[in-house]
Coordinates of C-alpha atoms in Angstrom, one line a residue:
Chain Z
M29 CA 30.6 21.6 3.2
K30 CA 29.2 24.5 5.3
K31 CA 25.6 25.4 4.6
S32 CA 23.8 28.4 6.1
T33 CA 21.0 28.0 8.6
N34 CA 17.8 26.7 7.2
W35 CA 15.4 29.3 8.5
P36 CA 12.1 27.8 7.3
V37 CA 12.8 24.5 9.1
T38 CA 14.1 26.3 12.2
I39 CA 10.8 28.2 12.4
L40 CA 8.7 25.1 11.9
I41 CA 10.6 23.3 14.6
A42 CA 10.3 26.2 16.9
L43 CA 6.5 26.4 16.4
G44 CA 6.2 22.6 16.9
S45 CA 8.1 22.9 20.2
L46 CA 5.5 25.3 21.4
L47 CA 3.0 22.4 21.2
I48 CA 5.2 20.4 23.6
L49 CA 5.9 23.3 26.0
F50 CA 2.3 24.6 26.2
P51 CA 0.9 21.9 28.5
L52 CA 3.9 22.2 30.7
Y53 CA 3.5 26.0 30.9
M54 CA -0.2 25.5 31.8
T55 CA 0.8 23.0 34.5
I56 CA 3.2 25.4 36.1
A57 CA 0.9 28.4 35.8
I58 CA -2.1 26.6 37.3
A59 CA 0.0 25.2 40.1
L60 CA 1.0 28.7 41.1
K61 CA -2.4 30.4 40.9
N62 CA -5.4 30.5 43.2
P63 CA -9.1 30.0 42.1
E64 CA -9.7 33.8 41.8
E65 CA -6.8 34.3 39.4
M66 CA -8.0 31.3 37.4
A67 CA -11.4 32.9 37.0
Q68 CA -9.8 36.0 35.5
S69 CA -7.8 34.2 32.9
I70 CA -6.6 30.6 32.7
F71 CA -3.7 31.5 30.4
A72 CA -2.2 34.5 32.1
L73 CA 1.0 34.3 34.0
P74 CA 0.3 34.0 37.8
T75 CA 0.5 37.3 39.6
G76 CA 1.2 36.2 43.1
L77 CA 3.0 32.9 43.7
H78 CA 0.7 30.6 45.7
F79 CA 3.2 28.3 47.3
E80 CA 0.5 27.2 49.7
N81 CA -0.7 24.9 46.9
F82 CA 2.5 23.1 47.2
T83 CA 2.6 22.8 51.0
N84 CA -1.0 21.5 50.9
A85 CA -0.2 19.0 48.2
I86 CA 2.8 17.8 50.0
K87 CA 0.6 17.1 53.1
A88 CA -2.3 15.7 51.2
T89 CA -0.2 13.1 49.2
N90 CA 2.5 12.4 51.8
F91 CA 4.8 13.5 49.0
F92 CA 8.2 12.9 50.6
N93 CA 7.2 9.3 51.5
A94 CA 6.2 8.6 47.9
L95 CA 9.3 10.4 46.6
G96 CA 11.5 8.2 48.9
N97 CA 9.7 5.0 47.7
S98 CA 10.1 5.9 44.0
T99 CA 13.8 6.8 44.5
V100 CA 14.6 3.6 46.4
I101 CA 12.7 1.4 43.9
T102 CA 14.2 3.0 40.9
I103 CA 17.8 3.2 42.0
T104 CA 17.9 -0.3 43.4
T105 CA 16.2 -1.7 40.3
V106 CA 18.6 0.0 37.9
V107 CA 21.7 -1.1 39.9
F108 CA 20.6 -4.7 40.0
I109 CA 19.5 -4.7 36.3
L110 CA 22.9 -3.4 35.2
L111 CA 24.8 -5.9 37.4
T112 CA 22.7 -9.1 36.8
N113 CA 21.2 -8.7 33.4
S114 CA 24.6 -8.0 31.9
M115 CA 26.1 -11.0 33.5
V116 CA 23.3 -13.3 32.3
A117 CA 23.7 -11.9 28.8
Y118 CA 27.5 -12.5 29.0
A119 CA 27.1 -16.1 29.8
I120 CA 24.6 -16.5 27.0
A121 CA 26.6 -14.5 24.4
R122 CA 29.8 -16.6 25.0
N123 CA 28.0 -19.9 24.8
M124 CA 25.6 -19.4 22.0
K125 CA 26.9 -22.7 20.4
R126 CA 25.6 -24.7 23.3
K127 CA 22.0 -25.7 23.1
F128 CA 21.2 -24.8 26.7
F129 CA 22.2 -21.2 26.3
K130 CA 20.7 -20.8 22.9
V131 CA 17.4 -22.0 24.2
L132 CA 17.7 -19.7 27.2
Y133 CA 18.3 -16.7 24.9
F134 CA 15.2 -17.3 22.9
Y135 CA 13.3 -18.1 26.0
F136 CA 14.1 -14.7 27.5
I137 CA 13.6 -12.6 24.5
S138 CA 10.4 -14.3 23.5
A139 CA 8.9 -12.8 26.7
M140 CA 9.1 -9.4 25.0
F141 CA 5.9 -10.2 23.2
I142 CA 4.0 -11.4 26.3
P143 CA 1.7 -8.6 27.4
F144 CA 1.8 -7.9 31.1
Q145 CA -2.0 -8.5 31.3
I146 CA -1.6 -12.2 30.8
I147 CA 0.5 -12.6 33.9
M148 CA -1.0 -9.7 35.8
L149 CA -3.8 -11.6 37.6
P150 CA -1.8 -14.7 38.6
V151 CA 1.4 -12.8 39.5
V152 CA -0.5 -10.7 42.1
K153 CA -1.7 -14.0 43.6
V154 CA 1.8 -15.5 43.7
T155 CA 3.4 -12.4 45.1
T156 CA 0.7 -12.0 47.8
D157 CA 1.1 -15.7 48.8
L158 CA 4.9 -15.1 49.1
H159 CA 4.4 -11.9 51.1
M160 CA 6.2 -10.1 48.3
N161 CA 3.5 -7.5 47.6
N162 CA 5.8 -4.7 48.8
I163 CA 8.8 -2.7 47.7
V164 CA 11.3 -5.6 47.8
G165 CA 9.0 -7.7 45.7
I166 CA 8.4 -5.0 43.1
I167 CA 12.1 -4.5 42.7
I168 CA 12.7 -8.2 42.2
L169 CA 9.9 -8.2 39.6
Y170 CA 11.4 -5.2 37.7
V171 CA 14.8 -6.8 37.6
V172 CA 13.5 -10.2 36.4
Y173 CA 11.2 -8.7 33.8
G174 CA 14.0 -6.6 32.5
L175 CA 15.8 -9.7 31.3
A176 CA 13.6 -10.0 28.2
F177 CA 14.7 -6.8 26.6
N178 CA 18.1 -6.3 28.2
V179 CA 19.4 -9.8 27.4
F180 CA 18.6 -9.0 23.8
V181 CA 20.5 -5.7 23.8
Y182 CA 23.4 -6.8 25.9
T183 CA 23.9 -10.1 24.0
G184 CA 24.1 -8.3 20.7
Y185 CA 26.7 -5.9 22.1
I186 CA 28.8 -8.5 23.8
R187 CA 29.1 -10.7 20.7
S188 CA 30.8 -7.7 19.0
I189 CA 33.5 -7.7 21.6
P190 CA 36.5 -9.7 20.5
Y191 CA 37.1 -12.9 22.3
E192 CA 40.9 -12.4 22.5
L193 CA 40.7 -10.0 25.4
E194 CA 39.1 -12.6 27.6
E195 CA 41.4 -15.4 26.5
A196 CA 44.4 -13.4 27.6
A197 CA 42.8 -12.9 31.0
T198 CA 41.9 -16.6 31.3
V199 CA 45.5 -17.6 30.4
D200 CA 46.7 -15.3 33.2
G201 CA 44.5 -17.3 35.6
A202 CA 41.5 -15.0 36.0
S203 CA 38.2 -16.8 36.9
T204 CA 35.2 -16.4 34.7
F205 CA 33.5 -14.1 37.2
G206 CA 36.8 -12.1 37.4
T207 CA 37.0 -11.8 33.7
F208 CA 33.5 -10.6 33.5
W209 CA 33.9 -7.9 36.2
K210 CA 37.3 -6.7 35.3
I211 CA 37.2 -6.9 31.5
I212 CA 33.8 -7.2 30.0
F213 CA 31.7 -5.1 32.4
P214 CA 33.7 -1.9 32.0
L215 CA 33.6 -2.4 28.2
L216 CA 29.8 -2.5 28.4
A217 CA 29.6 1.1 29.6
P218 CA 27.9 2.6 26.5
V219 CA 25.2 0.0 26.3
S220 CA 24.8 0.0 30.1
A221 CA 24.2 3.7 29.9
T222 CA 21.3 3.2 27.4
I223 CA 19.8 0.3 29.4
G224 CA 20.2 2.3 32.7
I225 CA 18.4 5.3 31.3
L226 CA 15.6 3.3 29.8
S227 CA 15.1 1.2 33.0
C228 CA 15.2 4.3 35.1
L229 CA 12.5 6.0 33.1
S230 CA 10.3 3.0 32.8
T231 CA 10.6 2.1 36.5
W232 CA 10.1 5.6 37.8
N233 CA 7.0 6.2 35.7
D234 CA 5.5 2.7 35.9
F235 CA 2.0 2.8 37.2
M236 CA 0.5 -0.6 36.5
L237 CA 2.8 -2.9 38.6
P238 CA 2.6 -0.6 41.7
L239 CA -1.2 -0.4 41.2
V240 CA -1.8 -4.1 41.3
L241 CA 1.0 -5.1 43.6
L242 CA 1.5 -2.5 46.4
G243 CA -1.1 -3.0 49.1
D244 CA 0.3 -0.8 51.8
Q245 CA -0.2 3.0 51.5
D246 CA 3.2 3.6 53.0
S247 CA 4.9 1.9 50.0
Y248 CA 3.1 3.8 47.3
T249 CA 5.1 5.4 44.5
L250 CA 4.7 8.9 43.0
P251 CA 2.4 8.0 40.1
L252 CA 0.3 5.7 42.3
V253 CA -0.1 8.5 44.9
Q254 CA -1.4 10.9 42.2
Y255 CA -3.9 8.3 41.2
V256 CA -5.2 7.5 44.7
F257 CA -5.6 11.2 45.6
Q258 CA -7.2 12.1 42.3
G259 CA -10.7 12.0 43.8
Q260 CA -9.7 14.4 46.5
F261 CA -8.3 16.9 44.0
S262 CA -11.4 17.0 41.9
T263 CA -12.6 20.3 43.3
D264 CA -9.3 22.0 43.7
F265 CA -7.4 22.2 40.4
N266 CA -4.7 24.4 41.8
L267 CA -3.9 21.9 44.4
A268 CA -4.0 19.0 41.9
F269 CA -1.6 20.8 39.5
A270 CA 0.8 21.6 42.3
S271 CA 0.8 18.0 43.2
Y272 CA 1.4 17.0 39.5
L273 CA 4.2 19.4 39.2
L274 CA 5.8 18.1 42.4
A275 CA 5.6 14.6 41.1
L276 CA 7.1 15.6 37.7
T277 CA 9.9 17.8 39.2
P278 CA 12.5 15.2 40.2
M279 CA 12.7 13.8 36.7
L280 CA 12.6 17.3 35.2
I281 CA 15.6 18.3 37.3
V282 CA 17.5 15.2 36.4
Y283 CA 16.7 15.8 32.7
L284 CA 17.7 19.5 32.9
F285 CA 21.2 18.6 34.1
A286 CA 21.7 15.3 32.2
Q287 CA 19.8 16.1 29.0
K288 CA 22.6 15.9 26.6
W289 CA 23.9 12.7 28.2
I290 CA 20.5 11.0 28.3
I291 CA 19.8 11.7 24.6
S292 CA 23.3 10.7 23.4
G293 CA 23.1 7.6 25.7
L294 CA 19.9 6.5 24.0
T295 CA 21.1 7.3 20.5
S296 CA 24.5 5.5 20.9
G297 CA 22.8 2.4 22.2
S298 CA 20.3 2.2 19.3
I299 CA 22.8 2.7 16.5
K300 CA 25.2 -0.1 17.4
Chain R
M6 CA 37.6 -25.5 31.2
A7 CA 35.0 -27.4 33.3
K8 CA 35.3 -24.7 36.0
R9 CA 34.6 -22.1 33.3
R10 CA 31.5 -24.0 32.3
V11 CA 30.3 -24.2 35.9
A12 CA 30.7 -20.4 36.2
F13 CA 28.6 -19.8 33.2
Y14 CA 25.8 -22.0 34.6
L15 CA 26.0 -20.2 37.9
M16 CA 25.6 -16.9 36.1
T17 CA 22.4 -17.9 34.3
I18 CA 20.6 -20.5 36.4
P19 CA 19.4 -18.1 39.3
A20 CA 18.0 -15.8 36.6
L21 CA 16.4 -18.7 34.8
L22 CA 14.7 -19.9 38.0
L23 CA 13.4 -16.4 39.0
F24 CA 12.2 -15.7 35.5
F25 CA 10.4 -19.0 35.4
A26 CA 8.8 -18.4 38.9
F27 CA 7.7 -14.9 38.3
H28 CA 7.0 -14.8 34.5
T29 CA 6.5 -18.2 32.9
F30 CA 4.8 -19.8 35.9
P31 CA 2.2 -17.0 36.3
A32 CA 1.6 -17.1 32.5
L33 CA 0.9 -20.9 32.7
Q34 CA -1.3 -20.3 35.7
G35 CA -3.2 -17.7 33.8
I36 CA -3.8 -20.2 31.0
Y37 CA -4.9 -22.8 33.5
Y38 CA -7.4 -20.4 35.2
S39 CA -8.8 -19.5 31.8
F40 CA -10.3 -23.0 31.7
T41 CA -12.0 -22.5 35.1
N42 CA -14.7 -20.4 36.6
W43 CA -12.7 -18.9 39.4
D44 CA -13.8 -15.4 40.5
G45 CA -10.5 -14.5 42.2
F46 CA -11.7 -14.7 45.8
S47 CA -13.5 -18.0 46.4
D48 CA -11.8 -21.1 47.9
S49 CA -13.1 -23.4 45.2
F50 CA -13.7 -23.4 41.5
D51 CA -14.6 -25.7 38.7
Y52 CA -13.0 -26.7 35.4
V53 CA -15.3 -25.4 32.6
G54 CA -13.3 -26.2 29.5
F55 CA -13.6 -23.7 26.7
K56 CA -16.7 -22.1 28.0
N57 CA -14.9 -18.8 28.8
F58 CA -13.5 -18.6 25.3
V59 CA -16.8 -19.3 23.7
N60 CA -18.5 -16.6 25.8
I61 CA -15.7 -14.1 25.1
F62 CA -16.5 -14.2 21.4
Q63 CA -20.1 -13.3 22.1
D64 CA -19.3 -10.6 24.7
E65 CA -20.1 -7.2 23.4
N66 CA -17.8 -5.5 26.0
V67 CA -14.9 -7.6 24.8
L68 CA -15.7 -6.9 21.1
N69 CA -16.0 -3.2 21.9
S70 CA -12.6 -3.1 23.7
Y71 CA -11.0 -4.8 20.7
V72 CA -12.5 -2.4 18.2
F73 CA -11.4 0.6 20.3
T74 CA -7.9 -0.7 21.0
F75 CA -7.3 -1.5 17.3
K76 CA -8.5 1.8 15.8
Y77 CA -6.6 3.6 18.6
A78 CA -3.4 1.6 18.0
I79 CA -3.4 1.9 14.2
L80 CA -4.1 5.6 14.2
T81 CA -1.4 6.4 16.9
T82 CA 1.1 4.2 15.1
I83 CA 0.6 6.0 11.8
L84 CA 0.6 9.5 13.3
I85 CA 3.5 8.9 15.6
N86 CA 5.7 7.5 12.8
I87 CA 4.9 10.3 10.3
I88 CA 5.3 13.1 12.8
S89 CA 8.4 11.8 14.5
L90 CA 10.1 11.2 11.1
L91 CA 9.3 14.8 10.1
I92 CA 10.6 16.1 13.4
A93 CA 13.7 14.0 13.1
L94 CA 14.4 15.3 9.6
G95 CA 13.9 18.8 10.9
L96 CA 16.2 18.3 13.9
N97 CA 18.8 16.8 11.6
A98 CA 18.7 19.8 9.2
K99 CA 20.9 22.9 9.6
I100 CA 18.8 24.7 12.3
K101 CA 19.5 27.1 15.1
A102 CA 19.6 25.9 18.7
K103 CA 19.6 22.3 17.6
N104 CA 20.4 20.8 21.0
F105 CA 17.8 22.9 22.8
F106 CA 15.1 21.7 20.4
R107 CA 16.2 18.1 20.7
G108 CA 15.9 18.5 24.5
V109 CA 12.4 19.9 24.1
Y110 CA 11.1 17.3 21.8
F111 CA 12.4 14.5 23.9
L112 CA 11.0 16.0 27.1
P113 CA 7.6 14.2 27.0
N114 CA 9.3 10.9 27.1
I115 CA 10.6 11.4 30.6
L116 CA 7.2 12.3 32.1
S117 CA 4.8 9.9 33.7
V118 CA 2.0 8.8 31.3
L119 CA -0.5 8.9 34.1
I120 CA 0.3 12.5 35.2
V121 CA 0.5 13.7 31.6
G122 CA -3.0 12.2 31.2
F123 CA -4.3 14.0 34.2
I124 CA -3.0 17.3 32.9
F125 CA -4.5 16.8 29.4
N126 CA -7.8 15.7 31.1
Y127 CA -8.0 19.2 32.6
L128 CA -6.9 20.9 29.3
F129 CA -9.6 19.0 27.3
A130 CA -12.3 20.0 29.9
N131 CA -11.4 23.6 30.6
V132 CA -8.8 25.0 28.3
F133 CA -9.3 23.8 24.7
P134 CA -13.1 24.6 24.7
I135 CA -12.2 28.2 25.3
W136 CA -10.5 28.3 22.0
G137 CA -13.4 26.4 20.4
E138 CA -15.7 29.1 21.6
K139 CA -13.5 31.8 20.2
L140 CA -13.5 30.0 16.8
G141 CA -17.3 29.9 17.1
S142 CA -17.4 26.2 16.7
E143 CA -19.9 24.4 18.8
F144 CA -18.2 21.1 18.2
L145 CA -14.8 22.3 19.4
S146 CA -16.1 24.1 22.4
Q147 CA -17.2 20.9 24.1
N148 CA -15.0 18.5 26.1
I149 CA -14.0 15.9 23.5
L150 CA -13.5 13.3 26.2
G151 CA -17.1 13.6 27.2
N152 CA -18.3 12.7 23.7
S153 CA -18.6 8.9 23.2
D154 CA -17.9 9.2 19.4
W155 CA -14.8 11.4 19.7
A156 CA -13.3 10.6 23.1
W157 CA -10.9 8.1 21.5
I158 CA -9.4 10.9 19.4
G159 CA -8.6 12.8 22.6
I160 CA -6.7 9.8 23.8
V161 CA -4.9 9.5 20.5
I162 CA -3.8 13.2 20.7
V163 CA -2.3 12.6 24.2
A164 CA -0.6 9.4 23.1
V165 CA 0.9 11.0 20.0
W166 CA 2.0 14.1 22.0
Q167 CA 4.0 11.9 24.3
G168 CA 4.9 9.0 21.9
I169 CA 6.6 11.0 19.2
A170 CA 9.5 11.7 21.6
Y171 CA 11.1 8.3 21.7
N172 CA 10.5 7.5 18.0
T173 CA 12.0 10.9 17.0
I174 CA 15.2 9.9 18.9
L175 CA 15.4 6.6 17.1
Y176 CA 14.8 8.2 13.7
L177 CA 17.4 10.8 14.5
A178 CA 19.9 8.0 15.3
G179 CA 19.0 6.3 12.1
L180 CA 19.5 9.5 10.1
Q181 CA 23.0 9.7 11.5
T182 CA 23.9 6.3 10.1
I183 CA 23.3 7.4 6.5
P184 CA 26.7 8.1 4.8
H185 CA 27.0 11.7 3.7
D186 CA 28.5 10.9 0.3
L187 CA 25.1 9.5 -0.8
Y188 CA 23.6 12.9 -0.6
E189 CA 26.6 14.5 -2.3
A190 CA 26.3 12.1 -5.2
S191 CA 22.6 12.8 -5.5
N192 CA 23.3 16.5 -5.4
L193 CA 25.7 16.1 -8.3
D194 CA 23.0 14.2 -10.2
G195 CA 20.6 17.0 -9.6
A196 CA 18.0 15.0 -7.6
S197 CA 15.2 17.0 -6.1
R198 CA 14.7 17.0 -2.3
W199 CA 11.6 14.9 -2.6
R200 CA 13.4 12.3 -4.8
E201 CA 16.3 12.4 -2.3
F202 CA 14.0 11.5 0.5
W203 CA 12.3 8.6 -1.2
S204 CA 15.4 7.2 -2.9
I205 CA 18.0 7.6 -0.1
T206 CA 16.7 8.7 3.3
F207 CA 13.6 6.5 3.6
P208 CA 15.1 3.3 2.3
M209 CA 18.2 3.8 4.5
L210 CA 15.9 4.1 7.5
A211 CA 14.2 0.8 6.7
S212 CA 15.3 -1.0 9.9
F213 CA 14.5 2.0 12.1
F214 CA 11.1 2.2 10.4
T215 CA 10.5 -1.5 11.3
I216 CA 11.5 -1.0 14.9
N217 CA 9.4 2.1 15.3
M218 CA 6.3 0.6 13.7
V219 CA 6.5 -2.5 15.9
L220 CA 7.2 -0.6 19.1
A221 CA 4.4 2.0 18.5
M222 CA 1.9 -0.7 17.6
K223 CA 2.7 -2.8 20.6
G224 CA 2.5 0.3 22.8
G225 CA -0.8 1.1 21.3
L226 CA -2.3 -2.3 21.8
M227 CA -1.2 -2.3 25.4
V228 CA -2.7 1.2 26.2
F229 CA -3.7 1.4 29.9
D230 CA -2.4 4.4 31.8
Q231 CA -3.8 7.0 29.3
I232 CA -7.3 5.4 29.7
V233 CA -7.2 5.5 33.5
A234 CA -6.1 9.1 33.5
L235 CA -8.3 10.4 30.7
T236 CA -11.6 8.6 30.5
G237 CA -11.7 5.6 32.8
G238 CA -13.0 3.7 29.8
G239 CA -16.0 6.0 29.3
P240 CA -18.2 7.6 28.2
G241 CA -20.1 4.4 28.5
R242 CA -17.5 1.9 27.5
S243 CA -16.5 3.7 24.3
T244 CA -12.8 4.0 25.3
Q245 CA -12.3 0.8 27.3
S246 CA -9.1 -0.8 26.0
I247 CA -8.4 -4.5 26.3
A248 CA -5.8 -4.0 29.0
H249 CA -8.2 -1.8 31.0
L250 CA -11.1 -4.4 30.6
I251 CA -8.8 -7.2 31.8
Y252 CA -7.8 -5.1 34.8
T253 CA -11.2 -3.9 35.8
G254 CA -13.0 -7.2 35.1
G255 CA -10.3 -9.3 36.7
F256 CA -9.6 -7.4 39.9
Q257 CA -12.9 -5.6 40.6
G258 CA -15.5 -7.5 38.6
G259 CA -15.0 -11.0 40.0
E260 CA -14.1 -12.2 36.5
F261 CA -10.7 -13.5 37.2
A262 CA -10.9 -16.7 35.1
Y263 CA -13.0 -15.1 32.4
Q264 CA -10.6 -12.2 31.9
S265 CA -7.7 -14.7 32.0
A266 CA -9.2 -16.2 28.9
N267 CA -9.5 -12.8 27.4
A268 CA -5.8 -12.2 28.3
V269 CA -4.8 -15.5 26.5
I270 CA -6.6 -14.3 23.3
Y271 CA -5.0 -10.9 23.7
F272 CA -1.6 -12.5 24.0
I273 CA -2.2 -14.5 20.8
V274 CA -3.4 -11.4 19.0
I275 CA -0.3 -9.4 20.0
V276 CA 2.1 -12.1 19.0
V277 CA 0.4 -12.6 15.6
I278 CA 0.4 -8.9 14.8
S279 CA 4.0 -8.3 15.9
A280 CA 5.1 -11.3 13.8
L281 CA 3.2 -10.2 10.8
Q282 CA 4.6 -6.7 11.1
L283 CA 8.1 -8.0 11.4
K284 CA 7.7 -10.3 8.5
F285 CA 6.2 -7.7 6.2
L286 CA 8.4 -4.8 7.2
Q287 CA 11.6 -6.8 7.1
K288 CA 10.8 -8.1 3.7
R289 CA 10.8 -4.5 2.6
E290 CA 14.3 -4.1 4.2
M291 CA 15.6 -7.0 2.1
D292 CA 14.3 -5.5 -1.1
L293 CA 16.8 -2.7 -0.9

């Protein structure tokens, strides 16, 4: 059944996509202009490229330090989430008949409905008392808080994996940990991709936890740095937009190269 | 087999302890503080019973934040779901450059809410009014975020701009689960496009509709980053969300215990709404 291109829909979709692209065009254009060019026309393409906006923004926000922090926090969080949350879900999924694990399952997933605000005030106190108001602490919190949603997704997926595969391994003398690493974990690849992408996006872009938790300026993440320097930018929009663009660029680059993979990763996980 | 059982406990107990220490324990502490008068800094505080809760129900700022958060959450949920369903239908049709457009529509989802908010903040103040002036409308040529009656609409616009991305992807995934022969059969029966949508597409998307409604509503009720970036809660307190009020009152206003009580109520509200939504929407799924 081959139908021809649906032009009216194509045109509507194209027009709609302009609404998405326009603010991004403005961001790039303003970042590359200087105040005189802005005065002539806000919308026009920049004539000269004012890269000094970028060098100034890098200096003002200590950009590379924040980039490093965001990268370390995000990568470590995602790796630990994939390794630990999947293992917890495996133990739960294979023992659903036992009361302890069943209670554990509902205990974890019920936390999905608890707004962060209810634990926000005390958790800052707890982490400060334990001297965990730093990068290591924030990673631990992300990994632990991930359990609520990830256990739900992983458990559903693991229960659809036939038991026989593991039984064979157990008969051959593999330990439970060995069975998990060698047999189950590789089978989880599609759902791990989805969880990895979602955790990566939410950790990289998270603003609230760094805001309340990170005390030391040297450990600030990219969104937090934009927030802190906002006041300083208020008079120089070109500098501000250069800084926004710098902060958005790492993810834009990743997305440009992995776009297909990211979208299909999210769709395959949600269909299941 | 006992060894196997021990291994399963080893896999879960560390996670359980950490989760209790950093999630459940703080939540219980929050509930405990809500019955005290602690300001967050002092060495001592007293137990005050339900006083905080009584005061919250008479607090105009709290009431204000609930009204704003609810109208914001309801409007964004409706708009996000209608628009993302339409876009998903469009992206699922026979169109040119399908993958390119999918990439574009999902793009906002990868961007930081805070930075997107800062960008729109500038657009509302300096760019959109230029168009308003050209259209000769006095209303459109002002900064909508500076108007206490309309600032909330500005925040809705930004949230919808960014929020449709993820919901579109979920609807798109849903559309791909619908068997093709259903459409072929309806074509043979001569059903109109409109009829086809209401009789096949929409019912088959029921579970995706449920998920999207619940996610969008929950996201709306928890709005924080957009507020910080766009209005800071102003003008006045017209766009102060519940989350923003808890944050500012609790950390900067010396209302640690008082806002803990607010958070407890907030928690109950979110649980009740999510549960009602699930119950109501899933019933619709059963009726198929």
